[in-house]
Coordinates of C-alpha atoms in Angstrom, one line a residue:
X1 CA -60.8 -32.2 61.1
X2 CA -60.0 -29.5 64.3
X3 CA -59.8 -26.1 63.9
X4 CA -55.9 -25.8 65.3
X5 CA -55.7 -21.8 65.5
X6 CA -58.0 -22.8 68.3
X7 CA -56.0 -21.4 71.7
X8 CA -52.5 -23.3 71.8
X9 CA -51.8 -25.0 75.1
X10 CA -48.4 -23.7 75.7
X11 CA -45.4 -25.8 76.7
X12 CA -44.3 -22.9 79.2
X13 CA -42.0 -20.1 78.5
X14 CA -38.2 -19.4 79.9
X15 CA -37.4 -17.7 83.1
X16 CA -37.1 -14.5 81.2
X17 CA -40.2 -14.8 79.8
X18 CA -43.1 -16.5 76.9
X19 CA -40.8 -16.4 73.7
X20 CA -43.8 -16.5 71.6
X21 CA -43.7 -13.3 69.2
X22 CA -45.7 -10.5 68.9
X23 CA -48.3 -11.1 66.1
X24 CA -50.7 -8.9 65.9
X25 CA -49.6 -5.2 65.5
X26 CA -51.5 -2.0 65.0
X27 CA -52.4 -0.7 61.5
X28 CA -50.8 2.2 60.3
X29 CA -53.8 4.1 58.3
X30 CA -50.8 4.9 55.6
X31 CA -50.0 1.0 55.2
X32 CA -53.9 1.3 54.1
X33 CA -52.8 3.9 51.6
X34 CA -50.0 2.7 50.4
X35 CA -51.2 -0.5 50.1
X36 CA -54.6 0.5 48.0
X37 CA -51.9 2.4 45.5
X38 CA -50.0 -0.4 45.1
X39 CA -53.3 -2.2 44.0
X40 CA -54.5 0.4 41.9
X41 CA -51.4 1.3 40.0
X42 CA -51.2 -2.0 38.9
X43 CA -54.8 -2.6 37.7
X44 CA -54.4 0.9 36.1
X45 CA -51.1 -0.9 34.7
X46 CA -52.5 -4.3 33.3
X47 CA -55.4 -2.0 32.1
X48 CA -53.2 0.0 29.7
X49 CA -51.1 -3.1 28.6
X50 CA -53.4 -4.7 27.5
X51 CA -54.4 -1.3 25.6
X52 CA -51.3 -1.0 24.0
X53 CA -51.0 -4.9 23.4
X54 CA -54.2 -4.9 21.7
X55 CA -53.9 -1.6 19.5
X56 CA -50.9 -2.9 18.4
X57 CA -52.0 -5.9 17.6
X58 CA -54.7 -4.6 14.8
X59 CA -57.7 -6.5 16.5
X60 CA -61.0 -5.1 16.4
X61 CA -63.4 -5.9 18.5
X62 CA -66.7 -6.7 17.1
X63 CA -68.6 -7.3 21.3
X64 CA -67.3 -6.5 24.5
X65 CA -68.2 -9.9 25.9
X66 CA -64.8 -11.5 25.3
X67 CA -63.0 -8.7 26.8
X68 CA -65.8 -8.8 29.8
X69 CA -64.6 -12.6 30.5
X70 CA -60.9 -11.7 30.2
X71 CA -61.3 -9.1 32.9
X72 CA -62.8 -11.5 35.1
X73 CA -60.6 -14.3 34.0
X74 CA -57.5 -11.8 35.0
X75 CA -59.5 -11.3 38.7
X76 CA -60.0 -14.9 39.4
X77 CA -56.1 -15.9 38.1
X78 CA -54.6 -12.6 40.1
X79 CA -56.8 -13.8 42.8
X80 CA -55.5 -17.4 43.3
X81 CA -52.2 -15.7 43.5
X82 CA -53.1 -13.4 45.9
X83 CA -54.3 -16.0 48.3
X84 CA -51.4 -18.1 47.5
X85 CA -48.9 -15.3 48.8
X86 CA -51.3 -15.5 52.4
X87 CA -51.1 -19.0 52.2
X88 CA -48.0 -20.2 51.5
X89 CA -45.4 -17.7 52.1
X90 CA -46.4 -17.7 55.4
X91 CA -44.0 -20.8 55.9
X92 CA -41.3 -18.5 54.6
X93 CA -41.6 -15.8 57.7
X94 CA -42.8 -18.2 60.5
X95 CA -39.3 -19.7 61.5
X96 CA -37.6 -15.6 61.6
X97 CA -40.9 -14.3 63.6
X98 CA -40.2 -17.6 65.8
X99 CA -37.0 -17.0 66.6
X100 CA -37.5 -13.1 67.0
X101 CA -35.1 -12.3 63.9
X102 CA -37.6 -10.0 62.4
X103 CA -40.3 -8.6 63.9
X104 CA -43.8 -10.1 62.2
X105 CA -44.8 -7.2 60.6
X106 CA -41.1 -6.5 59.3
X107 CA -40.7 -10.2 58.1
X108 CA -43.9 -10.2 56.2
X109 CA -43.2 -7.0 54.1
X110 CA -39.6 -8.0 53.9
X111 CA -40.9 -11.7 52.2
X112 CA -43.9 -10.0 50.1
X113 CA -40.9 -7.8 48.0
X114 CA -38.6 -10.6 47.7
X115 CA -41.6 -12.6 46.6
X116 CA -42.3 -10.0 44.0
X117 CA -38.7 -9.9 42.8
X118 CA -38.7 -13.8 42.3
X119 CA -41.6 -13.6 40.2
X120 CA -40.0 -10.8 38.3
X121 CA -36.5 -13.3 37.7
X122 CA -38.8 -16.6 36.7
X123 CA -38.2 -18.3 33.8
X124 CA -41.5 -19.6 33.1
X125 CA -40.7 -23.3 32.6
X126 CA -42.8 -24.1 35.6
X127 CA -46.2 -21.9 34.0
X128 CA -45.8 -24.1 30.7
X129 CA -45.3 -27.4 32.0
X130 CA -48.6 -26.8 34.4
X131 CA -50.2 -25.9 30.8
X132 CA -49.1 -29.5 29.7
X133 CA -51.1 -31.3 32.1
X134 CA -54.6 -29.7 30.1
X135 CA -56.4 -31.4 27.3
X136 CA -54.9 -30.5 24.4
X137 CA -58.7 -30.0 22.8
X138 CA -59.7 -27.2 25.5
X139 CA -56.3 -25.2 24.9
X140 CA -56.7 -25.4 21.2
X141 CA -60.1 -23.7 21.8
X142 CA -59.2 -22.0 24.8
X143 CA -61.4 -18.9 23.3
X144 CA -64.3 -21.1 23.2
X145 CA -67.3 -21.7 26.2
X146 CA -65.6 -25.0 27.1
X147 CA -62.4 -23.2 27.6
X148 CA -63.5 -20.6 29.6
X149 CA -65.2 -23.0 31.8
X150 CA -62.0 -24.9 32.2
X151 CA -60.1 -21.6 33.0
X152 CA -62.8 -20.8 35.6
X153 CA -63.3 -24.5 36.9
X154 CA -60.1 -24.8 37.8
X155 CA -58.6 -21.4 39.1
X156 CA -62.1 -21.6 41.6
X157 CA -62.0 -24.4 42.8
X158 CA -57.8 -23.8 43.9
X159 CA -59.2 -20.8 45.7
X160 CA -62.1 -22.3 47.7
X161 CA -59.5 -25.3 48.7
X162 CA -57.0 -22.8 49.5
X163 CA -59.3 -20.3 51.9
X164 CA -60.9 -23.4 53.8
X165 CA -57.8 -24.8 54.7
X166 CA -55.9 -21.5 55.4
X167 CA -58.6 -21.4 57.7
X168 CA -58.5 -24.2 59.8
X169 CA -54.6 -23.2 59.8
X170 CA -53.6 -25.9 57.8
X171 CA -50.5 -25.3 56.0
X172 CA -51.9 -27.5 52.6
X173 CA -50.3 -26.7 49.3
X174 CA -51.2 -24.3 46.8
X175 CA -49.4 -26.5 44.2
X176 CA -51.1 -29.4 45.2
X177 CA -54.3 -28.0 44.9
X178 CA -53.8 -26.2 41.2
X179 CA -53.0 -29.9 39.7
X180 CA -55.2 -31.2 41.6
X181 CA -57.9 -28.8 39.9
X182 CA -56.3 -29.4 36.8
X183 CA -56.9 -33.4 36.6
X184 CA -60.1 -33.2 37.7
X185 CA -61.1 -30.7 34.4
X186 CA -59.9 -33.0 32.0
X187 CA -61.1 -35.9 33.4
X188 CA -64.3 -34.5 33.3
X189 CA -64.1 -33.7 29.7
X190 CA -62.9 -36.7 28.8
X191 CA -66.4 -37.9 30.0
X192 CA -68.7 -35.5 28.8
X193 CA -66.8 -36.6 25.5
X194 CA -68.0 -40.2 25.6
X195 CA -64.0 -40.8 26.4
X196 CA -62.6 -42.8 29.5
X197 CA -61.4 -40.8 32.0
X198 CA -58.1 -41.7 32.3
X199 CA -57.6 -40.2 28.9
X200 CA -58.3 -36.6 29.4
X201 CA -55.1 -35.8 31.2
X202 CA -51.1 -36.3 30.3
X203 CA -50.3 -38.6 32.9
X204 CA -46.8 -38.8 32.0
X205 CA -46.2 -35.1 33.1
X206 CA -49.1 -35.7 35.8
X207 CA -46.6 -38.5 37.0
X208 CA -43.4 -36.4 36.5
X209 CA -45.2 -33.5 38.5
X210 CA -46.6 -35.8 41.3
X211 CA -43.0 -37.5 42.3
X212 CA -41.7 -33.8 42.4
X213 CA -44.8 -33.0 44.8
X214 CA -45.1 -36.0 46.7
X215 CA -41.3 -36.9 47.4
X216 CA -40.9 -33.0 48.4
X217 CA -42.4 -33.8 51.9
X218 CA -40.1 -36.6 52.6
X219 CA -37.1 -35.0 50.9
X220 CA -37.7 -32.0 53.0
X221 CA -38.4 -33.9 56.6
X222 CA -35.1 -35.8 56.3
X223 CA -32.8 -33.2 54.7
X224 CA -33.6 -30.7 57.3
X225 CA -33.5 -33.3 60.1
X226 CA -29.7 -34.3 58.6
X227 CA -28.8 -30.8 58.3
X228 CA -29.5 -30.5 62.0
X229 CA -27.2 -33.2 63.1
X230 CA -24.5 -32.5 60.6
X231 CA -24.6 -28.5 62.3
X232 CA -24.5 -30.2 65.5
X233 CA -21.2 -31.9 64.6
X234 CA -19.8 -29.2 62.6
X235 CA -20.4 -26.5 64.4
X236 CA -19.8 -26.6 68.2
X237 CA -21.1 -22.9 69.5
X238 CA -24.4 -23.9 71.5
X239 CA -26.3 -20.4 70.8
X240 CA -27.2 -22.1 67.6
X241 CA -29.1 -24.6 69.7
X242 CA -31.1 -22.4 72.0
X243 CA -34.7 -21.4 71.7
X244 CA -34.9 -17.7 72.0
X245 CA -34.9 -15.9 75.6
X246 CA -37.9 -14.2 75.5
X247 CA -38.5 -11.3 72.8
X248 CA -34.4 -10.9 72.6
X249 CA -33.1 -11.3 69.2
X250 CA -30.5 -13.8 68.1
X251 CA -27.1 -13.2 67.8
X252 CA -26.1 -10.7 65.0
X253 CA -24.9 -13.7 62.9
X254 CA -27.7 -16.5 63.8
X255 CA -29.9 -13.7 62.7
X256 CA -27.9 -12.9 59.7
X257 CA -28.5 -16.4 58.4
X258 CA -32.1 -16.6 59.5
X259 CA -32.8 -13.7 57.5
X260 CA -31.0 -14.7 54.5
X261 CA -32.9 -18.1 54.5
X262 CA -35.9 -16.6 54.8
X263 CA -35.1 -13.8 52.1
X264 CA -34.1 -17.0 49.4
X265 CA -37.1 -19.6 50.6
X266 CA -39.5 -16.3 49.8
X267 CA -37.8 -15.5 46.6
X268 CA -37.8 -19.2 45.7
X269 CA -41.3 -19.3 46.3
X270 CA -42.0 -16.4 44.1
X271 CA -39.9 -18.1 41.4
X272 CA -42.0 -20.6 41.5
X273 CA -45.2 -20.5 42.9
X274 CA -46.0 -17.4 41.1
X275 CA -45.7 -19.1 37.2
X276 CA -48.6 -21.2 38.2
X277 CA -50.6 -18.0 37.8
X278 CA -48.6 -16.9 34.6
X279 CA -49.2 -19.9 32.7
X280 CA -52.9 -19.3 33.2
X281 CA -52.9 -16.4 32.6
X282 CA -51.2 -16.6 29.3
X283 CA -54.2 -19.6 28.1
X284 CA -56.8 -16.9 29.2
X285 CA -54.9 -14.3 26.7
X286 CA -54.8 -16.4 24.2
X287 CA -58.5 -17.7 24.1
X288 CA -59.5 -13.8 24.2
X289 CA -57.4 -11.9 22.2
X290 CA -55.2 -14.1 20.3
X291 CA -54.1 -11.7 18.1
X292 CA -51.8 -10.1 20.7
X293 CA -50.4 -13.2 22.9
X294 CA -51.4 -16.2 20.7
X295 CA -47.8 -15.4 19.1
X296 CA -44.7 -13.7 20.6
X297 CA -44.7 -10.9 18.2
X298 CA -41.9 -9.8 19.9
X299 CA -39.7 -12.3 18.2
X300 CA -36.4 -10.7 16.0
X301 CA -36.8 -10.9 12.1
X302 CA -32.9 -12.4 12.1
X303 CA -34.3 -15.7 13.6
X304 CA -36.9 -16.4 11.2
X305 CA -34.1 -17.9 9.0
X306 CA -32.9 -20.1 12.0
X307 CA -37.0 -21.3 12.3
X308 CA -36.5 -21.8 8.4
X309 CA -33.7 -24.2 8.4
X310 CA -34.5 -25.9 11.8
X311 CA -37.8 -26.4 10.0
X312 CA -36.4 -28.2 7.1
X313 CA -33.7 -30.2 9.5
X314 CA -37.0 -31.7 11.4
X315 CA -39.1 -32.4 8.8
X316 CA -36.4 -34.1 7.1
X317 CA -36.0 -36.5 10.1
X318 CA -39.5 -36.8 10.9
X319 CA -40.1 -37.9 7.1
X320 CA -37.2 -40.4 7.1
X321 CA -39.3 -42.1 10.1
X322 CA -42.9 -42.2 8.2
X323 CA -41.7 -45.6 5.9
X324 CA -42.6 -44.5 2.7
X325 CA -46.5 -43.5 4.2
X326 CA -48.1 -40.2 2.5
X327 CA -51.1 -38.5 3.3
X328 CA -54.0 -36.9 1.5
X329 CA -55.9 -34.2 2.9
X330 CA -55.6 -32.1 6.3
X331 CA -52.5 -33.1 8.8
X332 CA -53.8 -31.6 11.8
X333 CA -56.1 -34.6 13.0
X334 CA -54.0 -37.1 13.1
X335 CA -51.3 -34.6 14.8
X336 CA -54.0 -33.6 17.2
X337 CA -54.9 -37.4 17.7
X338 CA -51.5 -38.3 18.7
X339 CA -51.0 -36.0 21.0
X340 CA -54.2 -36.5 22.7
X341 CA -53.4 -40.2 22.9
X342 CA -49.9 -40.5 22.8
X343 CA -50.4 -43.4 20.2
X344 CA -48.3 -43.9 17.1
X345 CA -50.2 -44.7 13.9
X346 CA -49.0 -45.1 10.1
X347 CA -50.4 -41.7 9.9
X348 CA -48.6 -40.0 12.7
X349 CA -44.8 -39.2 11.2
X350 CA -46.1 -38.2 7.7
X351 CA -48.9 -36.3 9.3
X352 CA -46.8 -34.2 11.3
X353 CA -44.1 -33.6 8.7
X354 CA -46.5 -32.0 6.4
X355 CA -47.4 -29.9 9.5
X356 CA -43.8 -28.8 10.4
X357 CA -43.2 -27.5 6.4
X358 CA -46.6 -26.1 6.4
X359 CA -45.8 -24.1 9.6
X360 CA -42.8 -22.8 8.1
X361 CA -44.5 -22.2 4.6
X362 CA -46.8 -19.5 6.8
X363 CA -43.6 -18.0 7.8
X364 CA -41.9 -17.7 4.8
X365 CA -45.4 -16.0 3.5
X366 CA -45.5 -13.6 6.2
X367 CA -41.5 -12.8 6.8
X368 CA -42.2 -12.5 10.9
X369 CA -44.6 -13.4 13.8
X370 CA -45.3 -9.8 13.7
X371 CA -46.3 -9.5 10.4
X372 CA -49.1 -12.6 10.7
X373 CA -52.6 -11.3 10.2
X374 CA -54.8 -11.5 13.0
X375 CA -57.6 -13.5 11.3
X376 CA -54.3 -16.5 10.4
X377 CA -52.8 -15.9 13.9
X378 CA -55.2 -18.7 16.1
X379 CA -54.6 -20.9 13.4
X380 CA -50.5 -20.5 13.3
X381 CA -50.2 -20.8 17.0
X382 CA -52.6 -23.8 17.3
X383 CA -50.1 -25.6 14.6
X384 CA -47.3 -24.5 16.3
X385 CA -48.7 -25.8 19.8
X386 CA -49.4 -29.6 18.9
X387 CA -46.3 -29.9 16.4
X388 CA -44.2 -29.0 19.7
X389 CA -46.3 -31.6 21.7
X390 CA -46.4 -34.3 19.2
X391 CA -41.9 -33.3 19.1
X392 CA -42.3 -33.9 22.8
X393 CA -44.0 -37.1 23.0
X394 CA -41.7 -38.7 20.2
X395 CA -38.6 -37.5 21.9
X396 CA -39.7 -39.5 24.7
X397 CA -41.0 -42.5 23.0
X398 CA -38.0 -45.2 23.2
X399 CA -39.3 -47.2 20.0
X400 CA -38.5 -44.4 17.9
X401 CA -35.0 -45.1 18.5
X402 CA -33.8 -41.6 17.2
X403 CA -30.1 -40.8 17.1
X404 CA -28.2 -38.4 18.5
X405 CA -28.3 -36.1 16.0
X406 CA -32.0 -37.0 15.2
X407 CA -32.8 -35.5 18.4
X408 CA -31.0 -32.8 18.4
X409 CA -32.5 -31.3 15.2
X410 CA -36.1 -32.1 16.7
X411 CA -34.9 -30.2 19.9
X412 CA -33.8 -27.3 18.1
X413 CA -36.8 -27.1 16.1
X414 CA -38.9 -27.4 19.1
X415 CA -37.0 -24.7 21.3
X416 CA -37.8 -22.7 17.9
X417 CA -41.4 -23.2 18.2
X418 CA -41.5 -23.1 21.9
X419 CA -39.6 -19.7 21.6
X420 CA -42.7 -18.6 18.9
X421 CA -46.1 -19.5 21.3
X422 CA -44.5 -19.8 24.9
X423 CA -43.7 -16.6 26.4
X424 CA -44.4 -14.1 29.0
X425 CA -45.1 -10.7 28.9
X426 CA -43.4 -8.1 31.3
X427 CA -46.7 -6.9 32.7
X428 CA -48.2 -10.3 33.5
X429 CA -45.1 -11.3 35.4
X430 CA -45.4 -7.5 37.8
X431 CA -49.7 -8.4 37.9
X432 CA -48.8 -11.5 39.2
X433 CA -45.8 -10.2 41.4
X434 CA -47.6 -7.8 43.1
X435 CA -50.7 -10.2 43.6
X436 CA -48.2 -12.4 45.3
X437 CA -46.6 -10.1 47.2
X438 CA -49.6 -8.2 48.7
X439 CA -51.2 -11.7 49.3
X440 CA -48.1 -12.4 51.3
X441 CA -48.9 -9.1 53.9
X442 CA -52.8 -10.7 54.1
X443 CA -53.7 -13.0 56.5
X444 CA -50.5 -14.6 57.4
X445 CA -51.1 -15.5 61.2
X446 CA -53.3 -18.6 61.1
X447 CA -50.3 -20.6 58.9
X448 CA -47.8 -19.5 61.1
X449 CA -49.1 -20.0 64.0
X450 CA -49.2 -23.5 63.0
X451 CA -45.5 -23.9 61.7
X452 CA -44.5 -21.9 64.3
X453 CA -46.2 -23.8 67.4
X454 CA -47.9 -26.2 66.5
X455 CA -45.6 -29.2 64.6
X456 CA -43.3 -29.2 67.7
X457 CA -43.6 -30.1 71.4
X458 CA -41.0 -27.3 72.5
X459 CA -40.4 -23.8 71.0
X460 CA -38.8 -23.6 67.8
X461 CA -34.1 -23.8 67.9
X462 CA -32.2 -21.0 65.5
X463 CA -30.5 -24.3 64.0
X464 CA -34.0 -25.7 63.6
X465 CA -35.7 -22.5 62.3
X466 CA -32.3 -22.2 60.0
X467 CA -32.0 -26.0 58.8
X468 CA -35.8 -26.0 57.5
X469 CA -35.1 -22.8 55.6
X470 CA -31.9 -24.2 54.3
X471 CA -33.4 -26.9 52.7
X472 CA -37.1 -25.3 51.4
X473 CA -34.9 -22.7 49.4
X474 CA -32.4 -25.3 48.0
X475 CA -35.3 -27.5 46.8
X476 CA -37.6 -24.9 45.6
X477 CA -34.6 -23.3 43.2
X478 CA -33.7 -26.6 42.0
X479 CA -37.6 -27.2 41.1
X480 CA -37.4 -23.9 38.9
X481 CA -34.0 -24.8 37.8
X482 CA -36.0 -27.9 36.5
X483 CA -39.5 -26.9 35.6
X484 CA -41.3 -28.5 38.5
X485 CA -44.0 -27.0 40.8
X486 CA -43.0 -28.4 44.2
X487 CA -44.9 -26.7 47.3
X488 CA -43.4 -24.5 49.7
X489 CA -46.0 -25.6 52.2
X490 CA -45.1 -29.5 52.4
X491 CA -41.3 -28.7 52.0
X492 CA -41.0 -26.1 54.9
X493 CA -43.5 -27.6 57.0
X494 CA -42.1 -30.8 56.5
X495 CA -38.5 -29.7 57.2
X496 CA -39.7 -27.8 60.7
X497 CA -41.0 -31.5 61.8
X498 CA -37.9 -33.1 60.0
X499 CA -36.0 -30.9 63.2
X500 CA -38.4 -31.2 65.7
X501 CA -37.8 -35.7 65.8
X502 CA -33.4 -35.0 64.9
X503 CA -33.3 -32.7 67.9
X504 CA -35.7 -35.1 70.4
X505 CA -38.2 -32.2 70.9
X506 CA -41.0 -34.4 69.8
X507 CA -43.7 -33.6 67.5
X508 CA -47.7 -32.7 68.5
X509 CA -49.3 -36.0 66.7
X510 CA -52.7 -33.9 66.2
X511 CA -51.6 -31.3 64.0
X512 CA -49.1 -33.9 61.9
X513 CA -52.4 -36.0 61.4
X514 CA -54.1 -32.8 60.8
X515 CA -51.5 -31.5 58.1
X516 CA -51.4 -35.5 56.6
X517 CA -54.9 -35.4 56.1
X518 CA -54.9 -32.3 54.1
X519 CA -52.1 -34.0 52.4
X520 CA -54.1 -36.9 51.5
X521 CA -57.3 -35.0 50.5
X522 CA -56.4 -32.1 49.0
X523 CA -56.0 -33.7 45.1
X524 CA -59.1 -35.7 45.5
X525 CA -61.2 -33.3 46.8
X526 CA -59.6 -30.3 44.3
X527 CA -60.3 -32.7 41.7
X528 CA -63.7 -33.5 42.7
X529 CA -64.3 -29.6 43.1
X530 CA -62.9 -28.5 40.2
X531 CA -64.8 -31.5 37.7
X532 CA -68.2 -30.6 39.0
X533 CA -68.0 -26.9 38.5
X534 CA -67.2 -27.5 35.2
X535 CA -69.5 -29.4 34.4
X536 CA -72.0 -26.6 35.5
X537 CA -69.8 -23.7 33.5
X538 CA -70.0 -25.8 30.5
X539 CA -74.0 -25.7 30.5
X540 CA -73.5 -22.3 31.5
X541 CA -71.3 -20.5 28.9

């Protein structure tokens, strides 16, 4: 594979001059400053949150070694963020630098804060459904060696895949990579467990994740190419339609809406992108001190008595499927079972039922999450966790043949328990904002450079530039709107070549190969990655 930040050969300029930008910029010794603040502040920030979070909590700790993993944990998660914002917001700034809306160094700080304010709004749907696609065994004993390895595994191997490609200038997908990661852990584990491989991940939501990734290219190629010709026929004025004359700015307006695309693809991206690091973040707190995030203590005492009767409502429905079965003994493995293998037994329905009223028997005893004592608080959340998986994957088994209002009292009890062991804390989602919003002000050139010259034979259009834009930030909200990690990278990049073929420019065949192959490889390789260096933290932890 070429390196293609080698020297572009350039197509030639206009008679007032090369329109190419001005990339590289002088550093202002304060940007140094300001930036080192910013960085310390917040570690100084998570640092005392997780004080408070902890004191509060009434743990003790009895070594330091947990807490020495969790800082590191935190590093290597708020690291993969960090080069995410270098490597794939840089898509987000190349088309306004391109067409000399904003000046580079403007565009990238401008991106980086609205980056950080996306993160900020995120609902954390996304973070939780990336959760989904782990073995349910290694994030009910995410505190253990084998989960830390996983944690680790995974969140190093997205990096290394990220930094090569970022630089060859390939414009590959963070996204892409994380899953990628992600499979390969739990396939491994299945192995190393004397299990076939194939069993160690939820392909369903690997499936549901990989349309959303793998139709995003394609959506975004002909969307924006469509959105091109329809601007063509809509809307006559041909400044839209001009490359820029060399460093002069757009009209007021073009550059009004080039800015304001940019502004919602890079708060998009922070919307989404950035709960990738959340969710992680959230399975390292819980493995390490689960006493302060294993349960969203946080929760109002008025809507324990909602938990109580959607309890009751569930079990009820849950029992009326189980055919006159009982069960003897312990629930949790045949829960557990299920959900790691998605097949019904005669043990399954009357197995979880006993679950869902023993859950809410622990919180009748306690009257609030709050109120749970830390040495019963692993335990709660881990019953809470596969009793919301195992609601899951009957909700979307068709031979259950629930009713209407059958599956509405199993959603309600689920959103109840979701509500209980799925949440975010304020200062994970500003660790993770400003991770992604320095990373964004980092390293930027190679990627743009790319999307900015290389996908097209002729300089990058203001309709072009604005079209791609258009359709990155429409898809990228509706993927939040739905819970799905789609990539920036592929959708923008995709969208940029989508314009190039509508307009006739023509497209430079080296670098689409080149961004194909990274395409193509970056899930096997991430996989392959991410599988063997668990297997070596395994043996090491």
């Amino acid at each position: 594979m070429t390196d293609i930040t080698a020297p572009l050969r350039h197509s030639g300029g206009t008679p007032h001059g090369d329109p190419r930008p001005k990339l590289h910029h002088p550093v202002n010794p304060l940007t140094i400053i300001v930036f080192g603040g910013v960085l310390a502040a917040t570690l100084l920030y998570v640092a005392y949150s997780l004080y408070v979070d902890v004191g509060e909590s009434g743990a003790s700790a009895t070594t330091f070694l947990p807490f020495l993993l969790l800082f590191v944990a935190l590093l290597i998660a708020l690291g993969f963020e960090f080069v995410n914002g270098f490597h794939d917001t840089a898509n987000a700034v190349a088309t306004v630098i391109y067409t000399h809306s904003l000046p580079a160094n403007v565009a990238v700080a401008w991106s980086g804060m609205f980056n950080f304010l996306g993160v900020l709004a995120s609902s954390g749907a996304v973070a939780f459904g990336i959760i989904a696609l782990l073995p349910v065994e290694l994030i009910l004993q995410v505190g253990t060696g084998a989960g830390f390895a996983m944690v680790f595994a995974l969140l190093i191997a997205a990096i290394l895949w990220n930094l090569g490609t970022w630089w060859l200038g390939l414009p590959a997908s963070s996204s892409h990579t994380l899953i990628g990661s992600i499979i390969g852990v739990g396939v491994a584990n299945a192995l190393m467990n004397g299990q076939e491989g194939t069993s160690g991940v939820d392909w369903t939501k690997a499936t549901e994740i990989g349309y959303a990734l793998l139709l995003s290219p394609v959506f975004g190629f002909c969307a924006a190419a469509g959105l091109l010709l329809l601007l063509k026929l809509a809307v006559r004025n041909p400044d839209l339609y001009a490359a820029p004359k060399g460093n002069q700015p757009p009209p007021l307006w073009i550059r009004g809406i080039l800015v304001l695309t940019c502004t919602g693809v890079s708060f998009a991206h922070g919307s989404n992108d950035g709960q990738k690091g959340m969710g992680l973040i959230m399975l390292i707190l819980i493995g390490t001190v689960p006493t302060a995030y294993a349960l969203n203590r946080a929760m109002p005492v008025s809507q324990m008595e909602d938990f109580r009767k959607a309890s009751i409502a569930a079990s009820e429905v849950i029992q009326s499927k189980a055919a006159g079965h009982g069960i003897l003994g312990d629930p949790r493995p045949a829960v557990t079972l299920y959900v790691s293998k998605r097949k019904i037994n005669e043990g399954t329905y009357p197995s979880l039922a006993v679950l869902v009223r023993d859950i809410a028997s622990q919180v009748d005893q306690y009257g609030s999450l709050a109120k749970v004592p830390a040495a019963a608080v692993g335990n709660t959340r881990n019953d809470m966790y596969i009793a919301s998986e195992a609601i899951r994957f009957l909700m979307k088994d068709k031979e259950n043949e629930l009713s209407k209002d059958e599956a509405a009292k199993l959603n309600a009890y689920k959103k109840s328990l979701d509500n209980s062991t799925k949440f975010i804390p304020l200062w994970v989602k500003v660790a993770v904002a400003v991770a992604l919003g320095l990373g964004t002000m980092i390293g930027w050139r190679r990627i743009v450079v790319t999307v900015g010259e290389k996908i097209g034979k002729s300089h990058l259009t203001y309709a072009q530039g604005a079209a791609a834009e258009i359709v990155a930030m429409g898809t990228i909200g509706a993927a939040d709107v739905f819970g799905l990690p789609v990539s920036t990278t592929h959708v923008l990049s995709s969208g940029v070549a989508g314009t190039m073929a509508a307009n006739g420019s023509g497209l430079q065949w080296e670098t689409v190969r080149n961004l194909a192959m990274a395409w193509i490889l970056t899930l096997p390789m991430a996989m392959m990655m991410s599988a063997g260096l668990f297997v070596l933290f395994v043996n090491i932890f």
